[in-house]
C-alpha cells in the first residue's frame, strides 16, 4: 500500500512537471505565487511537536501543539508569547488537542483526548468547557468553529462521523451526518470553517472532498473529489476561505494547497515565482487573516509557515 501511494504521488508530480514544462503539448496548471513571510517553530526548535492547527485574531497567532498537549501563542511578528495548558485532564489542560478557532474575543480548542471543547480568553485564561457526547457516549471532537454571534459551536466528530452543533452553554442543538460516502455523509470529518454567509465548510478526509452545508445541515456545495489531478484530493486536511469567498484546501499527502472559486470550480495551485507548485511538508490546518495572509501548519516540519498571497 505504501509503495502504491508513493508511486501515485510520484506520478502526480511527473504529470505536473510535464504540463508546466511542455506548454505546447498541454495546458499548463495554473499557479498563484506566494511569498514567505516568517516561520514559527521549525525542525531545529523544540518549541512545537506535531502541530495540527492554527488560528489568528487581531492580537495573536494560536498554534495547537498536539505533541506537547498545549496551545502555543505568538505575536504577529512571530515572537513566542506564552502557552495555554499542558498535559492532563484538569480545567485548562489537554490530551492530544487537534483543532482550534478564534472568535468573539475567545479561543476554542478541540481537546480531543479529553472528549471536550475548552474555551479560553485571548490571554489564555480558562473560561469554560463543554463535554462532547453522542447518544450518551463520549464523542471525539476534531475541529471547532463558531458562528458570528458566538451562540453556536460547530464541531466535527471523528469517530461518529458527524457535525454537532452545541450552544454556548453546552446543549446539543442539532447534528447531521453518518458514516458513509454519499453526499451529506462523512468518513472522518476534520477541519471546518464558516463562510461569511454562515454556511459551514467541512473537510471530509477519507471521502477526499470538502462539503459545504447551510446552517441547518442541508448540503449546499461539494468541492473536489478523489484523485491526483488538479482539483482533486488524495488526503485533504485543512480548509480556509479568503475575503473573496475562495476555498483554500491543504492536501497533507500531496503536499499542496489548491484554491477553488466560491462555486467549487478549481482555480489554481499555490506556487512559487517560477510557476512551480509550492511543496509544503505535510500541510494540515490552515488559516487566513483579515489581510488574507496565509498560515500553514506543516506538521512533520514542526512549524507554521506564514505567506503573503500575490494579488
mmCIF file with all atom_site columns, C-alpha atoms in Angstrom, residues 73-235:
data_model
loop_
_atom_site.group_PDB
_atom_site.id
_atom_site.type_symbol
_atom_site.label_atom_id
_atom_site.label_alt_id
_atom_site.label_comp_id
_atom_site.label_asym_id
_atom_site.label_entity_id
_atom_site.label_seq_id
_atom_site.pdbx_PDB_ins_code
_atom_site.Cartn_x
_atom_site.Cartn_y
_atom_site.Cartn_z
_atom_site.occupancy
_atom_site.B_iso_or_equiv
_atom_site.pdbx_formal_charge
_atom_site.auth_seq_id
_atom_site.auth_comp_id
_atom_site.auth_asym_id
_atom_site.auth_atom_id
_atom_site.pdbx_PDB_model_num
ATOM 1   C CA . UNK A 1 73  ? 0.820   31.632 21.304  1.00 0.00 ? 73  UNK A CA 1
ATOM 2   C CA . UNK A 1 74  ? 2.864   34.018 19.125  1.00 0.00 ? 74  UNK A CA 1
ATOM 3   C CA . UNK A 1 75  ? 2.503   37.697 18.342  1.00 0.00 ? 75  UNK A CA 1
ATOM 4   C CA . UNK A 1 76  ? 2.180   38.902 14.751  1.00 0.00 ? 76  UNK A CA 1
ATOM 5   C CA . UNK A 1 77  ? 5.927   39.376 14.482  1.00 0.00 ? 77  UNK A CA 1
ATOM 6   C CA . UNK A 1 78  ? 6.420   35.669 15.148  1.00 0.00 ? 78  UNK A CA 1
ATOM 7   C CA . UNK A 1 79  ? 7.688   36.058 18.713  1.00 0.00 ? 79  UNK A CA 1
ATOM 8   C CA . UNK A 1 80  ? 6.725   33.441 21.296  1.00 0.00 ? 80  UNK A CA 1
ATOM 9   C CA . UNK A 1 81  ? 4.479   34.975 23.951  1.00 0.00 ? 81  UNK A CA 1
ATOM 10  C CA . UNK A 1 82  ? 3.033   32.256 26.181  1.00 0.00 ? 82  UNK A CA 1
ATOM 11  C CA . UNK A 1 83  ? 1.447   28.818 26.234  1.00 0.00 ? 83  UNK A CA 1
ATOM 12  C CA . UNK A 1 84  ? -2.021  27.654 27.179  1.00 0.00 ? 84  UNK A CA 1
ATOM 13  C CA . UNK A 1 85  ? -2.352  24.386 29.056  1.00 0.00 ? 85  UNK A CA 1
ATOM 14  C CA . UNK A 1 86  ? -0.235  21.280 29.312  1.00 0.00 ? 86  UNK A CA 1
ATOM 15  C CA . UNK A 1 87  ? -0.893  17.544 29.572  1.00 0.00 ? 87  UNK A CA 1
ATOM 16  C CA . UNK A 1 88  ? -3.716  16.458 31.854  1.00 0.00 ? 88  UNK A CA 1
ATOM 17  C CA . UNK A 1 89  ? -7.441  16.234 32.461  1.00 0.00 ? 89  UNK A CA 1
ATOM 18  C CA . UNK A 1 90  ? -7.994  19.253 34.703  1.00 0.00 ? 90  UNK A CA 1
ATOM 19  C CA . UNK A 1 91  ? -9.556  22.503 33.541  1.00 0.00 ? 91  UNK A CA 1
ATOM 20  C CA . UNK A 1 92  ? -7.153  24.245 31.187  1.00 0.00 ? 92  UNK A CA 1
ATOM 21  C CA . UNK A 1 93  ? -5.166  21.056 30.478  1.00 0.00 ? 93  UNK A CA 1
ATOM 22  C CA . UNK A 1 94  ? -5.245  18.968 27.287  1.00 0.00 ? 94  UNK A CA 1
ATOM 23  C CA . UNK A 1 95  ? -4.942  15.460 25.957  1.00 0.00 ? 95  UNK A CA 1
ATOM 24  C CA . UNK A 1 96  ? -3.922  15.397 22.278  1.00 0.00 ? 96  UNK A CA 1
ATOM 25  C CA . UNK A 1 97  ? -5.757  18.555 21.176  1.00 0.00 ? 97  UNK A CA 1
ATOM 26  C CA . UNK A 1 98  ? -6.317  18.854 17.421  1.00 0.00 ? 98  UNK A CA 1
ATOM 27  C CA . UNK A 1 99  ? -8.420  21.828 16.274  1.00 0.00 ? 99  UNK A CA 1
ATOM 28  C CA . UNK A 1 100 ? -8.715  25.491 17.248  1.00 0.00 ? 100 UNK A CA 1
ATOM 29  C CA . UNK A 1 101 ? -10.601 28.620 16.302  1.00 0.00 ? 101 UNK A CA 1
ATOM 30  C CA . UNK A 1 102 ? -10.591 32.230 17.453  1.00 0.00 ? 102 UNK A CA 1
ATOM 31  C CA . UNK A 1 103 ? -13.684 34.381 17.514  1.00 0.00 ? 103 UNK A CA 1
ATOM 32  C CA . UNK A 1 104 ? -15.726 36.790 19.586  1.00 0.00 ? 104 UNK A CA 1
ATOM 33  C CA . UNK A 1 105 ? -12.686 37.566 21.712  1.00 0.00 ? 105 UNK A CA 1
ATOM 34  C CA . UNK A 1 106 ? -12.305 33.937 22.771  1.00 0.00 ? 106 UNK A CA 1
ATOM 35  C CA . UNK A 1 107 ? -10.248 30.862 21.869  1.00 0.00 ? 107 UNK A CA 1
ATOM 36  C CA . UNK A 1 108 ? -11.956 27.494 21.353  1.00 0.00 ? 108 UNK A CA 1
ATOM 37  C CA . UNK A 1 109 ? -9.901  24.286 21.410  1.00 0.00 ? 109 UNK A CA 1
ATOM 38  C CA . UNK A 1 110 ? -10.937 20.740 20.476  1.00 0.00 ? 110 UNK A CA 1
ATOM 39  C CA . UNK A 1 111 ? -9.453  18.841 23.432  1.00 0.00 ? 111 UNK A CA 1
ATOM 40  C CA . UNK A 1 112 ? -9.754  15.588 21.548  1.00 0.00 ? 112 UNK A CA 1
ATOM 41  C CA . UNK A 1 113 ? -8.392  13.062 24.033  1.00 0.00 ? 113 UNK A CA 1
ATOM 42  C CA . UNK A 1 114 ? -10.480 14.515 26.860  1.00 0.00 ? 114 UNK A CA 1
ATOM 43  C CA . UNK A 1 115 ? -13.667 14.496 24.720  1.00 0.00 ? 115 UNK A CA 1
ATOM 44  C CA . UNK A 1 116 ? -14.429 18.160 25.262  1.00 0.00 ? 116 UNK A CA 1
ATOM 45  C CA . UNK A 1 117 ? -14.209 21.680 23.923  1.00 0.00 ? 117 UNK A CA 1
ATOM 46  C CA . UNK A 1 118 ? -12.363 24.179 26.098  1.00 0.00 ? 118 UNK A CA 1
ATOM 47  C CA . UNK A 1 119 ? -12.877 27.925 25.889  1.00 0.00 ? 119 UNK A CA 1
ATOM 48  C CA . UNK A 1 120 ? -10.237 30.498 26.873  1.00 0.00 ? 120 UNK A CA 1
ATOM 49  C CA . UNK A 1 121 ? -9.771  34.239 26.815  1.00 0.00 ? 121 UNK A CA 1
ATOM 50  C CA . UNK A 1 122 ? -7.330  35.743 24.311  1.00 0.00 ? 122 UNK A CA 1
ATOM 51  C CA . UNK A 1 123 ? -4.722  35.843 27.067  1.00 0.00 ? 123 UNK A CA 1
ATOM 52  C CA . UNK A 1 124 ? -5.124  32.147 27.901  1.00 0.00 ? 124 UNK A CA 1
ATOM 53  C CA . UNK A 1 125 ? -7.392  32.264 30.928  1.00 0.00 ? 125 UNK A CA 1
ATOM 54  C CA . UNK A 1 126 ? -9.741  29.287 31.203  1.00 0.00 ? 126 UNK A CA 1
ATOM 55  C CA . UNK A 1 127 ? -13.425 30.222 30.831  1.00 0.00 ? 127 UNK A CA 1
ATOM 56  C CA . UNK A 1 128 ? -15.421 27.013 30.471  1.00 0.00 ? 128 UNK A CA 1
ATOM 57  C CA . UNK A 1 129 ? -15.605 23.568 28.869  1.00 0.00 ? 129 UNK A CA 1
ATOM 58  C CA . UNK A 1 130 ? -18.248 21.564 27.028  1.00 0.00 ? 130 UNK A CA 1
ATOM 59  C CA . UNK A 1 131 ? -18.204 17.777 27.253  1.00 0.00 ? 131 UNK A CA 1
ATOM 60  C CA . UNK A 1 132 ? -18.802 16.124 23.889  1.00 0.00 ? 132 UNK A CA 1
ATOM 61  C CA . UNK A 1 133 ? -21.364 13.354 23.792  1.00 0.00 ? 133 UNK A CA 1
ATOM 62  C CA . UNK A 1 134 ? -23.388 11.472 21.210  1.00 0.00 ? 134 UNK A CA 1
ATOM 63  C CA . UNK A 1 135 ? -26.210 9.240  22.363  1.00 0.00 ? 135 UNK A CA 1
ATOM 64  C CA . UNK A 1 136 ? -24.815 9.159  25.879  1.00 0.00 ? 136 UNK A CA 1
ATOM 65  C CA . UNK A 1 137 ? -21.363 8.099  24.702  1.00 0.00 ? 137 UNK A CA 1
ATOM 66  C CA . UNK A 1 138 ? -18.242 10.291 24.649  1.00 0.00 ? 138 UNK A CA 1
ATOM 67  C CA . UNK A 1 139 ? -17.625 11.932 21.282  1.00 0.00 ? 139 UNK A CA 1
ATOM 68  C CA . UNK A 1 140 ? -14.176 12.721 19.906  1.00 0.00 ? 140 UNK A CA 1
ATOM 69  C CA . UNK A 1 141 ? -14.049 16.339 18.651  1.00 0.00 ? 141 UNK A CA 1
ATOM 70  C CA . UNK A 1 142 ? -11.557 17.146 15.904  1.00 0.00 ? 142 UNK A CA 1
ATOM 71  C CA . UNK A 1 143 ? -12.245 20.756 14.983  1.00 0.00 ? 143 UNK A CA 1
ATOM 72  C CA . UNK A 1 144 ? -14.498 23.596 16.009  1.00 0.00 ? 144 UNK A CA 1
ATOM 73  C CA . UNK A 1 145 ? -15.736 26.812 14.502  1.00 0.00 ? 145 UNK A CA 1
ATOM 74  C CA . UNK A 1 146 ? -18.137 29.346 15.967  1.00 0.00 ? 146 UNK A CA 1
ATOM 75  C CA . UNK A 1 147 ? -20.872 31.393 14.345  1.00 0.00 ? 147 UNK A CA 1
ATOM 76  C CA . UNK A 1 148 ? -20.600 35.143 14.157  1.00 0.00 ? 148 UNK A CA 1
ATOM 77  C CA . UNK A 1 149 ? -22.613 35.918 17.284  1.00 0.00 ? 149 UNK A CA 1
ATOM 78  C CA . UNK A 1 150 ? -20.836 33.267 19.350  1.00 0.00 ? 150 UNK A CA 1
ATOM 79  C CA . UNK A 1 151 ? -24.029 31.406 20.216  1.00 0.00 ? 151 UNK A CA 1
ATOM 80  C CA . UNK A 1 152 ? -23.496 28.242 18.176  1.00 0.00 ? 152 UNK A CA 1
ATOM 81  C CA . UNK A 1 153 ? -20.435 25.985 18.111  1.00 0.00 ? 153 UNK A CA 1
ATOM 82  C CA . UNK A 1 154 ? -19.978 23.697 15.072  1.00 0.00 ? 154 UNK A CA 1
ATOM 83  C CA . UNK A 1 155 ? -17.874 20.657 15.987  1.00 0.00 ? 155 UNK A CA 1
ATOM 84  C CA . UNK A 1 156 ? -16.690 17.795 13.786  1.00 0.00 ? 156 UNK A CA 1
ATOM 85  C CA . UNK A 1 157 ? -16.785 14.327 15.337  1.00 0.00 ? 157 UNK A CA 1
ATOM 86  C CA . UNK A 1 158 ? -14.117 11.961 14.080  1.00 0.00 ? 158 UNK A CA 1
ATOM 87  C CA . UNK A 1 159 ? -15.465 8.625  15.237  1.00 0.00 ? 159 UNK A CA 1
ATOM 88  C CA . UNK A 1 160 ? -19.170 9.301  14.958  1.00 0.00 ? 160 UNK A CA 1
ATOM 89  C CA . UNK A 1 161 ? -18.751 10.916 11.503  1.00 0.00 ? 161 UNK A CA 1
ATOM 90  C CA . UNK A 1 162 ? -20.985 13.881 12.297  1.00 0.00 ? 162 UNK A CA 1
ATOM 91  C CA . UNK A 1 163 ? -21.201 17.623 12.599  1.00 0.00 ? 163 UNK A CA 1
ATOM 92  C CA . UNK A 1 164 ? -22.567 18.516 16.032  1.00 0.00 ? 164 UNK A CA 1
ATOM 93  C CA . UNK A 1 165 ? -23.932 21.964 16.844  1.00 0.00 ? 165 UNK A CA 1
ATOM 94  C CA . UNK A 1 166 ? -23.817 22.959 20.510  1.00 0.00 ? 166 UNK A CA 1
ATOM 95  C CA . UNK A 1 167 ? -24.977 26.087 22.265  1.00 0.00 ? 167 UNK A CA 1
ATOM 96  C CA . UNK A 1 168 ? -22.516 28.253 24.159  1.00 0.00 ? 168 UNK A CA 1
ATOM 97  C CA . UNK A 1 169 ? -23.934 26.661 27.324  1.00 0.00 ? 169 UNK A CA 1
ATOM 98  C CA . UNK A 1 170 ? -23.182 23.128 26.113  1.00 0.00 ? 170 UNK A CA 1
ATOM 99  C CA . UNK A 1 171 ? -26.598 21.972 24.895  1.00 0.00 ? 171 UNK A CA 1
ATOM 100 C CA . UNK A 1 172 ? -26.736 19.867 21.730  1.00 0.00 ? 172 UNK A CA 1
ATOM 101 C CA . UNK A 1 173 ? -28.915 21.832 19.312  1.00 0.00 ? 173 UNK A CA 1
ATOM 102 C CA . UNK A 1 174 ? -28.738 19.678 16.192  1.00 0.00 ? 174 UNK A CA 1
ATOM 103 C CA . UNK A 1 175 ? -26.449 17.337 14.287  1.00 0.00 ? 175 UNK A CA 1
ATOM 104 C CA . UNK A 1 176 ? -26.113 15.756 10.880  1.00 0.00 ? 176 UNK A CA 1
ATOM 105 C CA . UNK A 1 177 ? -24.103 13.162 9.017   1.00 0.00 ? 177 UNK A CA 1
ATOM 106 C CA . UNK A 1 178 ? -23.297 9.480  9.367   1.00 0.00 ? 178 UNK A CA 1
ATOM 107 C CA . UNK A 1 179 ? -20.587 7.060  8.279   1.00 0.00 ? 179 UNK A CA 1
ATOM 108 C CA . UNK A 1 180 ? -20.686 6.691  4.501   1.00 0.00 ? 180 UNK A CA 1
ATOM 109 C CA . UNK A 1 181 ? -19.655 8.075  1.137   1.00 0.00 ? 181 UNK A CA 1
ATOM 110 C CA . UNK A 1 182 ? -22.953 9.528  -0.092  1.00 0.00 ? 182 UNK A CA 1
ATOM 111 C CA . UNK A 1 183 ? -23.337 13.275 -0.204  1.00 0.00 ? 183 UNK A CA 1
ATOM 112 C CA . UNK A 1 184 ? -24.035 14.575 3.265   1.00 0.00 ? 184 UNK A CA 1
ATOM 113 C CA . UNK A 1 185 ? -22.271 11.625 4.869   1.00 0.00 ? 185 UNK A CA 1
ATOM 114 C CA . UNK A 1 186 ? -18.704 11.591 6.179   1.00 0.00 ? 186 UNK A CA 1
ATOM 115 C CA . UNK A 1 187 ? -15.722 9.363  6.572   1.00 0.00 ? 187 UNK A CA 1
ATOM 116 C CA . UNK A 1 188 ? -13.699 11.052 9.312   1.00 0.00 ? 188 UNK A CA 1
ATOM 117 C CA . UNK A 1 189 ? -14.613 14.742 9.035   1.00 0.00 ? 189 UNK A CA 1
ATOM 118 C CA . UNK A 1 190 ? -11.781 17.022 10.114  1.00 0.00 ? 190 UNK A CA 1
ATOM 119 C CA . UNK A 1 191 ? -11.238 20.770 9.679   1.00 0.00 ? 191 UNK A CA 1
ATOM 120 C CA . UNK A 1 192 ? -14.219 23.087 9.495   1.00 0.00 ? 192 UNK A CA 1
ATOM 121 C CA . UNK A 1 193 ? -14.655 26.788 8.827   1.00 0.00 ? 193 UNK A CA 1
ATOM 122 C CA . UNK A 1 194 ? -17.567 29.179 8.471   1.00 0.00 ? 194 UNK A CA 1
ATOM 123 C CA . UNK A 1 195 ? -18.154 31.223 5.348   1.00 0.00 ? 195 UNK A CA 1
ATOM 124 C CA . UNK A 1 196 ? -19.180 34.871 5.519   1.00 0.00 ? 196 UNK A CA 1
ATOM 125 C CA . UNK A 1 197 ? -22.775 33.918 4.669   1.00 0.00 ? 197 UNK A CA 1
ATOM 126 C CA . UNK A 1 198 ? -22.993 31.446 7.574   1.00 0.00 ? 198 UNK A CA 1
ATOM 127 C CA . UNK A 1 199 ? -22.502 28.244 5.631   1.00 0.00 ? 199 UNK A CA 1
ATOM 128 C CA . UNK A 1 200 ? -20.128 25.619 7.026   1.00 0.00 ? 200 UNK A CA 1
ATOM 129 C CA . UNK A 1 201 ? -17.274 24.027 5.032   1.00 0.00 ? 201 UNK A CA 1
ATOM 130 C CA . UNK A 1 202 ? -16.109 20.638 6.326   1.00 0.00 ? 202 UNK A CA 1
ATOM 131 C CA . UNK A 1 203 ? -13.120 18.599 5.143   1.00 0.00 ? 203 UNK A CA 1
ATOM 132 C CA . UNK A 1 204 ? -14.372 15.037 4.583   1.00 0.00 ? 204 UNK A CA 1
ATOM 133 C CA . UNK A 1 205 ? -10.996 13.324 4.794   1.00 0.00 ? 205 UNK A CA 1
ATOM 134 C CA . UNK A 1 206 ? -11.425 9.763  3.527   1.00 0.00 ? 206 UNK A CA 1
ATOM 135 C CA . UNK A 1 207 ? -14.106 10.791 1.041   1.00 0.00 ? 207 UNK A CA 1
ATOM 136 C CA . UNK A 1 208 ? -11.485 13.271 -0.283  1.00 0.00 ? 208 UNK A CA 1
ATOM 137 C CA . UNK A 1 209 ? -13.725 16.306 -0.609  1.00 0.00 ? 209 UNK A CA 1
ATOM 138 C CA . UNK A 1 210 ? -14.955 19.420 1.127   1.00 0.00 ? 210 UNK A CA 1
ATOM 139 C CA . UNK A 1 211 ? -18.676 19.551 1.805   1.00 0.00 ? 211 UNK A CA 1
ATOM 140 C CA . UNK A 1 212 ? -20.419 22.873 2.372   1.00 0.00 ? 212 UNK A CA 1
ATOM 141 C CA . UNK A 1 213 ? -23.651 22.993 4.376   1.00 0.00 ? 213 UNK A CA 1
ATOM 142 C CA . UNK A 1 214 ? -26.286 25.534 5.212   1.00 0.00 ? 214 UNK A CA 1
ATOM 143 C CA . UNK A 1 215 ? -26.514 26.242 8.968   1.00 0.00 ? 215 UNK A CA 1
ATOM 144 C CA . UNK A 1 216 ? -29.352 23.754 9.353   1.00 0.00 ? 216 UNK A CA 1
ATOM 145 C CA . UNK A 1 217 ? -27.349 20.924 7.780   1.00 0.00 ? 217 UNK A CA 1
ATOM 146 C CA . UNK A 1 218 ? -28.643 20.914 4.194   1.00 0.00 ? 218 UNK A CA 1
ATOM 147 C CA . UNK A 1 219 ? -25.876 20.259 1.670   1.00 0.00 ? 219 UNK A CA 1
ATOM 148 C CA . UNK A 1 220 ? -25.048 23.323 -0.418  1.00 0.00 ? 220 UNK A CA 1
ATOM 149 C CA . UNK A 1 221 ? -21.857 22.502 -2.341  1.00 0.00 ? 221 UNK A CA 1
ATOM 150 C CA . UNK A 1 222 ? -19.193 19.827 -2.804  1.00 0.00 ? 222 UNK A CA 1
ATOM 151 C CA . UNK A 1 223 ? -15.628 20.876 -3.585  1.00 0.00 ? 223 UNK A CA 1
ATOM 152 C CA . UNK A 1 224 ? -13.198 18.375 -5.129  1.00 0.00 ? 224 UNK A CA 1
ATOM 153 C CA . UNK A 1 225 ? -13.170 14.602 -5.346  1.00 0.00 ? 225 UNK A CA 1
ATOM 154 C CA . UNK A 1 226 ? -10.669 11.740 -5.212  1.00 0.00 ? 226 UNK A CA 1
ATOM 155 C CA . UNK A 1 227 ? -7.643  11.780 -7.494  1.00 0.00 ? 227 UNK A CA 1
ATOM 156 C CA . UNK A 1 228 ? -4.225  13.227 -8.140  1.00 0.00 ? 228 UNK A CA 1
ATOM 157 C CA . UNK A 1 229 ? -5.062  15.759 -10.840 1.00 0.00 ? 229 UNK A CA 1
ATOM 158 C CA . UNK A 1 230 ? -5.694  19.471 -10.302 1.00 0.00 ? 230 UNK A CA 1
ATOM 159 C CA . UNK A 1 231 ? -8.999  19.955 -8.499  1.00 0.00 ? 231 UNK A CA 1
ATOM 160 C CA . UNK A 1 232 ? -8.757  16.539 -6.859  1.00 0.00 ? 232 UNK A CA 1
ATOM 161 C CA . UNK A 1 233 ? -7.529  15.422 -3.422  1.00 0.00 ? 233 UNK A CA 1
ATOM 162 C CA . UNK A 1 234 ? -5.615  12.476 -2.025  1.00 0.00 ? 234 UNK A CA 1
ATOM 163 C CA . UNK A 1 235 ? -5.690  13.341 1.690   1.00 0.00 ? 235 UNK A CA 1
#
